[in-house]
Short mmCIF file of C-alpha atoms and ligand atoms in Angstrom, two decimals:
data_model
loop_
_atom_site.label_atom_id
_atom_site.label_comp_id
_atom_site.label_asym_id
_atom_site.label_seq_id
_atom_site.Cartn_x
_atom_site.Cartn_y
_atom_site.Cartn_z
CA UNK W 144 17.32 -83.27 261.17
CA UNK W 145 14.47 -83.49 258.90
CA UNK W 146 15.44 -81.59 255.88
CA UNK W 147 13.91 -80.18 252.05
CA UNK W 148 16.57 -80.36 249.11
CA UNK W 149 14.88 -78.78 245.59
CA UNK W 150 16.51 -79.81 242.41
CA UNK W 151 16.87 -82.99 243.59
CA UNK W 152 17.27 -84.30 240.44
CA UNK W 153 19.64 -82.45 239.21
CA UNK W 154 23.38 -82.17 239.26
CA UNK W 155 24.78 -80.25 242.39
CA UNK W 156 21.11 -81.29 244.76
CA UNK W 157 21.76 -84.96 243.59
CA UNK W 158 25.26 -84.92 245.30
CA UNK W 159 24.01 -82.69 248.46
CA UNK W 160 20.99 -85.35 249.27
CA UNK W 161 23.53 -88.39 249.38
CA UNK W 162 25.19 -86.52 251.37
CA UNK W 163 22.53 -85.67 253.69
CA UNK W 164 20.76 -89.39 253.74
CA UNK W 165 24.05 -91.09 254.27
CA UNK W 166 24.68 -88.30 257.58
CA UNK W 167 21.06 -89.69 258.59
CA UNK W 168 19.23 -86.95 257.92
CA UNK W 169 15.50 -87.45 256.92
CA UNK W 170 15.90 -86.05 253.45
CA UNK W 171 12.57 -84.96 251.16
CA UNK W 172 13.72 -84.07 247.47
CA UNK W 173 11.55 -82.45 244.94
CA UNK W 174 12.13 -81.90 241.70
CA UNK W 175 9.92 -81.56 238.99
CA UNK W 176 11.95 -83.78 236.70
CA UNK W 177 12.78 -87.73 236.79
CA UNK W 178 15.96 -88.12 238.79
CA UNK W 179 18.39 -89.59 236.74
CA UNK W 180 20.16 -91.93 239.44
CA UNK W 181 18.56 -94.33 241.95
CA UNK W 182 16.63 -93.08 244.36
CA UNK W 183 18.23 -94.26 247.81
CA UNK W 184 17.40 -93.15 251.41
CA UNK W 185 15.43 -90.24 251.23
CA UNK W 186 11.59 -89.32 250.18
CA UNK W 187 11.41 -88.43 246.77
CA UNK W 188 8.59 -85.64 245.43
CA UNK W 189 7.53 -84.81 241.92
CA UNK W 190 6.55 -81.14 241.97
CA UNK W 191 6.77 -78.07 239.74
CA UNK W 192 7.96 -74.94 242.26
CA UNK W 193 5.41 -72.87 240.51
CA UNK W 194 2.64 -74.63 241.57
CA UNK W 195 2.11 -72.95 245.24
CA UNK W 196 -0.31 -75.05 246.68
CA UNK W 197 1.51 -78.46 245.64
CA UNK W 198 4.66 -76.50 247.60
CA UNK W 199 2.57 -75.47 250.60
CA UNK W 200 1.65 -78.99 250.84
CA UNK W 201 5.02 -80.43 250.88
CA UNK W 202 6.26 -78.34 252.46
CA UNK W 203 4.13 -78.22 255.99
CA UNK W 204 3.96 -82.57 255.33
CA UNK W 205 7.66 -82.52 255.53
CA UNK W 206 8.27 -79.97 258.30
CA UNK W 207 11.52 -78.96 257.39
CA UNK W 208 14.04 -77.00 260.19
CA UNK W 209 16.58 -76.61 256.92
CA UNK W 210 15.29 -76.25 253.27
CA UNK W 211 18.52 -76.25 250.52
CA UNK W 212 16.55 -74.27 247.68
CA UNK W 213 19.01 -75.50 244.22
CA UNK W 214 16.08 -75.60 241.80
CA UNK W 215 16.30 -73.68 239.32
CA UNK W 216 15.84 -72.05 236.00
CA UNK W 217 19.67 -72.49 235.24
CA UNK W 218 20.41 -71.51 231.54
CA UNK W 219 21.51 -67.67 230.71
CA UNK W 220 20.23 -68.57 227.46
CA UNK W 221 17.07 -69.53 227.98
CA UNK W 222 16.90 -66.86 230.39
CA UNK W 223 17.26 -64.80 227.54
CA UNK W 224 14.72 -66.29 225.62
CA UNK W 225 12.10 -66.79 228.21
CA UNK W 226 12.82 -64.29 230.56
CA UNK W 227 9.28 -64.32 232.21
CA UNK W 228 9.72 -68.33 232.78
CA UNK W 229 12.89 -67.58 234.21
CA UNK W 230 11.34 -64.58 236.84
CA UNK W 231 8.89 -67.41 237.82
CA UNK W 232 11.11 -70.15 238.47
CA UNK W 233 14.09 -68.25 240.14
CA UNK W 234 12.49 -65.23 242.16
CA UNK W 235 8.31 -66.01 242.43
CA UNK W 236 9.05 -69.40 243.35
CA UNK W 237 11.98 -69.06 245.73
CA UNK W 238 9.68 -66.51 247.36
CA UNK W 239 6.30 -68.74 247.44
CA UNK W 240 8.85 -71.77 248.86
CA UNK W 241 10.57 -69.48 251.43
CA UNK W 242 7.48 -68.31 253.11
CA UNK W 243 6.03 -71.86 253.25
CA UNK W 244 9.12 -73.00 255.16
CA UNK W 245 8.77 -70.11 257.70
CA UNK W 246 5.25 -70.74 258.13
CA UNK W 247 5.40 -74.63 259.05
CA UNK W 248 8.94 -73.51 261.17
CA UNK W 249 12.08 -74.00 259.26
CA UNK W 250 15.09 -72.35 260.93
CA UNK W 251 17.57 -72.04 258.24
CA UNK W 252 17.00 -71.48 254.55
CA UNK W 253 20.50 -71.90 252.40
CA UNK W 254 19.59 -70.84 248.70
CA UNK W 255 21.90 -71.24 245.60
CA UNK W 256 22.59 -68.37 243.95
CA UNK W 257 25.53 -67.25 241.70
CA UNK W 258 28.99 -66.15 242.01
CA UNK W 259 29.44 -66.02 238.04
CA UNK W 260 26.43 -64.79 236.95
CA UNK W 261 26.14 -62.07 239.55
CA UNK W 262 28.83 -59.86 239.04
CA UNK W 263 28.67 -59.39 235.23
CA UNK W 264 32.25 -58.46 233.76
CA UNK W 265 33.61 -56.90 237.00
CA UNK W 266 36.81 -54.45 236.83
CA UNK W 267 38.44 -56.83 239.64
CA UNK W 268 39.00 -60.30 239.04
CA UNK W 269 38.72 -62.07 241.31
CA UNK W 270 35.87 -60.95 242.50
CA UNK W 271 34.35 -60.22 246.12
CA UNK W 272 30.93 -60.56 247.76
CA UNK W 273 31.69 -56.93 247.71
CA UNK W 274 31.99 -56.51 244.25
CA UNK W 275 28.62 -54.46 242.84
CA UNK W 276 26.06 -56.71 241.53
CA UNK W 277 25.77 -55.66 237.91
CA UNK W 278 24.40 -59.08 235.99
CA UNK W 279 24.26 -59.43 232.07
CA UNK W 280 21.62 -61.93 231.95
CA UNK W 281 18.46 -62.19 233.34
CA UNK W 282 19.26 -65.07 234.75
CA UNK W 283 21.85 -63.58 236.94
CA UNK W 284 19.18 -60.76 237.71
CA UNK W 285 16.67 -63.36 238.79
CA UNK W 286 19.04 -64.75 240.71
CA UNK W 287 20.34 -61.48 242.26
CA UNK W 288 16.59 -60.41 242.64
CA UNK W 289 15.66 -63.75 244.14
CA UNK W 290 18.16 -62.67 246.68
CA UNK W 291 16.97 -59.24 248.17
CA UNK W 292 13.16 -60.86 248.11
CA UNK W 293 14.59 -63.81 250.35
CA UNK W 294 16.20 -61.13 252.71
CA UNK W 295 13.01 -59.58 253.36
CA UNK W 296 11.60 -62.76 254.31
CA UNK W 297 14.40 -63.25 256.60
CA UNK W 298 13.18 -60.05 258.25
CA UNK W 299 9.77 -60.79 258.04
CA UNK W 300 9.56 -64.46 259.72
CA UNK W 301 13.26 -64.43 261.28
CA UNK W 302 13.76 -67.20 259.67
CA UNK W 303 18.30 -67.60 258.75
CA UNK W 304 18.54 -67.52 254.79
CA UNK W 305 21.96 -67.85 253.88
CA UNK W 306 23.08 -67.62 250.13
CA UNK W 307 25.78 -69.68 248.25
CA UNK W 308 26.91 -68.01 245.11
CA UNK W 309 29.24 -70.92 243.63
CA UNK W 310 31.25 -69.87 240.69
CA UNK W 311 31.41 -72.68 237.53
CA UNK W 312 31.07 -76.26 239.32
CA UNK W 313 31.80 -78.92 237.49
CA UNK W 314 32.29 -83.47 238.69
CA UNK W 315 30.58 -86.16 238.08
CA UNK W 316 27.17 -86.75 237.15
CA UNK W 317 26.84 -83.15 235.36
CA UNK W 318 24.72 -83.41 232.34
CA UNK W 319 26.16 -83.51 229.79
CA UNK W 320 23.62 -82.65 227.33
CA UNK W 321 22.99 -79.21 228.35
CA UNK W 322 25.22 -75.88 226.40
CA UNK W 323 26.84 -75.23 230.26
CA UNK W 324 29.06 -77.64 231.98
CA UNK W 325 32.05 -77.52 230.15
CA UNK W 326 33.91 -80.20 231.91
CA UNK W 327 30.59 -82.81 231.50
CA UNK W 328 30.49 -81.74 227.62
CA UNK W 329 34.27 -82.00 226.69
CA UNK W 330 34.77 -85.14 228.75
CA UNK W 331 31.62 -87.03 226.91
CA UNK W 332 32.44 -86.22 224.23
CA UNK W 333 35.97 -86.66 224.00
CA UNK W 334 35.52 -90.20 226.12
CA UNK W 335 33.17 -91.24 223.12
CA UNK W 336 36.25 -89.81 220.45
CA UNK W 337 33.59 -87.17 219.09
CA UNK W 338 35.20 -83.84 218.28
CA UNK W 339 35.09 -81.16 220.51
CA UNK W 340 34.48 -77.35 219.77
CA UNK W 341 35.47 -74.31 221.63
CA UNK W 342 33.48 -71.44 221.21
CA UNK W 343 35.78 -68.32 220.78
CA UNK W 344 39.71 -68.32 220.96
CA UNK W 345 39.88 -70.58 224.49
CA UNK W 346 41.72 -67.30 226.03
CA UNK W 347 38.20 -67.16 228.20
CA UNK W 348 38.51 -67.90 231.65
CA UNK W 349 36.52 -69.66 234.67
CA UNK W 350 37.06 -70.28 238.16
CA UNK W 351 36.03 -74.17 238.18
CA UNK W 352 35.25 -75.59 242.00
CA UNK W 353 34.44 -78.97 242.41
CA UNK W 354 30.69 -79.94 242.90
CA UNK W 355 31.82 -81.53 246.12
CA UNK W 356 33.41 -78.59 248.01
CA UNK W 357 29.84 -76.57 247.11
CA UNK W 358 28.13 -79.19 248.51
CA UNK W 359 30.33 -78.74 252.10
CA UNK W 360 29.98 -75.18 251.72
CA UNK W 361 26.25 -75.34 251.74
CA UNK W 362 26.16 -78.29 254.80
CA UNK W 363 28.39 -75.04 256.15
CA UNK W 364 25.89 -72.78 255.11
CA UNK W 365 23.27 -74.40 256.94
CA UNK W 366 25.46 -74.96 260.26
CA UNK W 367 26.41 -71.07 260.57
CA UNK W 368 24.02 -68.79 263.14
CA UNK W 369 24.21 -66.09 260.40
CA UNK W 370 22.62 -65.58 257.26
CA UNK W 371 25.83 -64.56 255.02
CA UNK W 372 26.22 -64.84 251.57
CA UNK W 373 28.87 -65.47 250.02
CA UNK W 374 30.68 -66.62 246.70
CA UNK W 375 32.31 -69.95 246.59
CA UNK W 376 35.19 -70.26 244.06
CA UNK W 377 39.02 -71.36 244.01
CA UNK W 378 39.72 -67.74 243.16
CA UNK W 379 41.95 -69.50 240.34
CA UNK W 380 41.47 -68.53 236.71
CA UNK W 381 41.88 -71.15 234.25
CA UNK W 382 41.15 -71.06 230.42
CA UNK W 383 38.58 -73.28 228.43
CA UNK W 384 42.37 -74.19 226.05
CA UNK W 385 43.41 -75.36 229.29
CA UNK W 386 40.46 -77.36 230.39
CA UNK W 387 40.66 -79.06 227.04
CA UNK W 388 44.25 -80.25 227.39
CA UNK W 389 43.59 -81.63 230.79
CA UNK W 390 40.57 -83.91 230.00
CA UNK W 391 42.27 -84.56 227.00
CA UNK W 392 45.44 -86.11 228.94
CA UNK W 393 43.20 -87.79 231.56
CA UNK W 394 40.78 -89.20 228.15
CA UNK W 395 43.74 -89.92 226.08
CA UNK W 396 42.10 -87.97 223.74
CA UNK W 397 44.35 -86.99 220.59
CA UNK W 398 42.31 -85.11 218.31
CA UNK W 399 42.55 -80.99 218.13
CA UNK W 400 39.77 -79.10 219.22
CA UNK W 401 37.12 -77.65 216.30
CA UNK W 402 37.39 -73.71 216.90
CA UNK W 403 33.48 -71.97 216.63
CA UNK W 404 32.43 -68.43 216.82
CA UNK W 405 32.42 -66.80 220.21
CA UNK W 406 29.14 -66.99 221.86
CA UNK W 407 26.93 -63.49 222.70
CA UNK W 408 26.66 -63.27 226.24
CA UNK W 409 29.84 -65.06 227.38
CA UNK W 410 32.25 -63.18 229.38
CA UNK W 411 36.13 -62.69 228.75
CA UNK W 412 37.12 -63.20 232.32
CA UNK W 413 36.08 -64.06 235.94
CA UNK W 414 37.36 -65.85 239.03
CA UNK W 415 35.88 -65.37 242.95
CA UNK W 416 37.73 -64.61 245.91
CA UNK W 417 35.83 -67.02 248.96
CA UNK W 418 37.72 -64.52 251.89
CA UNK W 419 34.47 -64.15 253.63
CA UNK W 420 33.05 -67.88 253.29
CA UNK W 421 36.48 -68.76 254.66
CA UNK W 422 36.10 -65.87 257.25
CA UNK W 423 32.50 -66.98 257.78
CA UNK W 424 32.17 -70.37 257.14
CA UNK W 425 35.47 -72.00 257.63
CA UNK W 426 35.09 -73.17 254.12
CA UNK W 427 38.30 -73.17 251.70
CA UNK W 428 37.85 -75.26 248.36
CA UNK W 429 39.94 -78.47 249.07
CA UNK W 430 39.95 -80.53 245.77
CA UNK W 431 42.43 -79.33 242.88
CA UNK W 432 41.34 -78.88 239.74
CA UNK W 433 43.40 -82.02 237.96
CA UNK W 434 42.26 -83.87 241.10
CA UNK W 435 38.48 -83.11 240.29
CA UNK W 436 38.95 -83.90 236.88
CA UNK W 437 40.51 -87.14 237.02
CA UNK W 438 37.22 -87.95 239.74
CA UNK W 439 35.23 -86.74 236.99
CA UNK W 440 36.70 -88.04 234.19
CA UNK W 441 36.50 -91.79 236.06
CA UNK W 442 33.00 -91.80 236.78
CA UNK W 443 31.63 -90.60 232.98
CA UNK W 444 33.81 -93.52 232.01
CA UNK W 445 32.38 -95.87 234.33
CA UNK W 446 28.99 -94.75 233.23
CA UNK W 447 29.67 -94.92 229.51
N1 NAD S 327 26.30 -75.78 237.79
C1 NAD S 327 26.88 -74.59 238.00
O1 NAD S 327 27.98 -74.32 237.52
C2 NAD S 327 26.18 -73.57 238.88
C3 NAD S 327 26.88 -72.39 239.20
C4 NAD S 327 26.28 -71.44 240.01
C5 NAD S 327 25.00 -71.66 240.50
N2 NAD S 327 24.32 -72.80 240.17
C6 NAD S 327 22.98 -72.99 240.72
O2 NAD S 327 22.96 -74.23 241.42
C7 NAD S 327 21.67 -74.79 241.36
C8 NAD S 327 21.75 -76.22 240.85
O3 NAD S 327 22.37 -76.18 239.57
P1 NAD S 327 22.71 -77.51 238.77
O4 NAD S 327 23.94 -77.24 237.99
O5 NAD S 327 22.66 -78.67 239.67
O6 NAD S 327 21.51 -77.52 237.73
P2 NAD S 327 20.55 -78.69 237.24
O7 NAD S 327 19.86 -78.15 236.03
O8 NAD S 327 21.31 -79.97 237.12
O9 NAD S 327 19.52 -78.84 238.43
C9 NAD S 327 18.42 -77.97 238.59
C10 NAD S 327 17.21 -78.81 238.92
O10 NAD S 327 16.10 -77.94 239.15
C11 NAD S 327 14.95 -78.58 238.64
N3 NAD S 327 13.92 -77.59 238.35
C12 NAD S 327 13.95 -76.61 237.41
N4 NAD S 327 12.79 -75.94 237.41
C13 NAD S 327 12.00 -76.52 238.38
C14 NAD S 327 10.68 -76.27 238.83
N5 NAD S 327 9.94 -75.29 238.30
N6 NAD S 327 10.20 -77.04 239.82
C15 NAD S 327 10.95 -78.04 240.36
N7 NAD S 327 12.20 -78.34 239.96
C16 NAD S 327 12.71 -77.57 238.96
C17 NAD S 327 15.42 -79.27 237.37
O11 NAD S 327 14.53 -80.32 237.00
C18 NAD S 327 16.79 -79.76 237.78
O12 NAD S 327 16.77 -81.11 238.23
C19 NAD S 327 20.83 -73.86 240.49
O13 NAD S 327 20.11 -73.00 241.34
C20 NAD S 327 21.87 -73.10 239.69
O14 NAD S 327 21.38 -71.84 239.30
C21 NAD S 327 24.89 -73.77 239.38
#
């Protein structure tokens, strides 16, 4: 299959286009940043989304029957602080690269949305594809918007988009630089024997799925006739206190964690139920989360 992966570079795209290059798939990435690994198997394109010509263009040169939209705008704080950069990456962009696909014929269109972001602080946790859609950030509202504008394209060109909201996804190759990815953060840091902080009390909890059962639930995605969308998550709540004593058994890590002020923005609670990706797309998470982390743990080390 000849297929288009954005966000190549980054962390969940970089696992999905191994995956597709070793199935021998012909594979074009684009990102608009250097990847950070080698670049093995599949045609690699430097490209900002926003620029809609450069996307037209790669877009009918590649000919894509399945584009895997993961770029992204991807910070809820810099959403908040550049909201308008955020609307162009997240909902003018997915749109522009949508209706290129259906123009040069792509069938299916799998874009990655949000499962934590989406739902704000909902009453029920966890929480349903049918829980209402009430985000707290504009980057959950671009990513909510960016899905109603990618239904109407569906209905304009026929073309399947399907929609993976994961929930927190964390393993290896996560950067670790960034002020999300909790796992990537902690375990850097705590691998290098720097101190750690927790923002708040630790009480807050996230439902953490591991970057490789996303990745098989958007190969899934792209398989199904349907265009669902649906939330992927373990539907298990676990606390950042308990996130630090795992990677601090698996790092041998003794030192206590350095307690900062809760951050604005950040929720108190949230897991997601996956009953209708399971119902839909066969798709139940399959690695635990100590499993995950000792993967992840292993391959910072190895890189350090
Ligand atoms: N990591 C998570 O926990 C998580 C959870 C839910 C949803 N998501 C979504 O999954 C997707 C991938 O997330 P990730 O964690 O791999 O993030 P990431 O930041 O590692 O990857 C995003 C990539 O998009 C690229 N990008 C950003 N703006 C671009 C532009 N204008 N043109 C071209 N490329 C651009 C970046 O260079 C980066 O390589 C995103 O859509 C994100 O919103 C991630």
């Amino acid at each position: 299959m000849r297929v288009l992966v954005t966000g190549s570079s980054g962390f969940i795209a970089g696992h999905l286009v191994r995956r597709l290059a070793a199935a021998g798939h012909e594979v074009t990435g684009l990102d608009v940043a250097e990847p950070r690994r080698p670049v093995e198997g599949w045609r690699d394109v430097r490209l900002d989304l926003r620029d809609d010509e450069g996307v037209a263009r790669v877009v009918a040169e590649a000919r894509p029957e399945v584009v895997f939209h993961l770029a992204a705008q991807a910070s809820v704080s810099v959403s908040m602080r550049e909201p308008r950069l955020d609307i162009e990456t997240n909902v003018i962009a997915s749109l522009t690269l949508a209706r290129a696909a259906a123009e040069a014929g792509t069938r299916r269109f799998v874009f990655t949305s949000s499962g934590g972001a989406m739902f704000g602080a909902p009453e029920i946790v966890p929480a349903g594809d049918d829980t209402p859609v009430e985000p707290r950030s504009f980057y959950g509202a671009s990513k909510a918007s960016a899905e109603k504008y990618l239904k109407i394209v569906e209905w304009e060109t026929g073309m399947t988009v399907a929609s993976v909201r994961p929930a927190n996804v964390y393993g290896p190759y996560q950067d670790p630089h960034g002020e999300a990815g909790v796992v990537a953060i902690f375990a850097q840091r705590m691998l290098r024997g720097e101190p750690v902080t927790i923002f708040g009390s630790g009480t807050d909890t996230r439902d953490y799925v591991y970057v490789d059962d996303v990745v098989e639930a958007q190969v899934r995605a792209s398989e199904a006739p349907g265009g669902e969308m649906c939330v992927i998550g373990t539907g298990e709540e676990t606390s950042t206190r308990r996130i630090f004593d795992l990677l601090a058994q698996h790092c041998a890590y003794e030192r206590a964690p350095v307690m900062g002020p809760p951050r604005a923005g950040d929720i108190a609670r949230i897991a997601l139920d996956s009953t209708r990706a399971r119902d839909v797309w066969g798709w139940t998470p399959q690695v635990p989360l100590d499993e995950g982390l000792a993967r992840t743990v292993q391959s910072f080390r190895e890189q350090l």
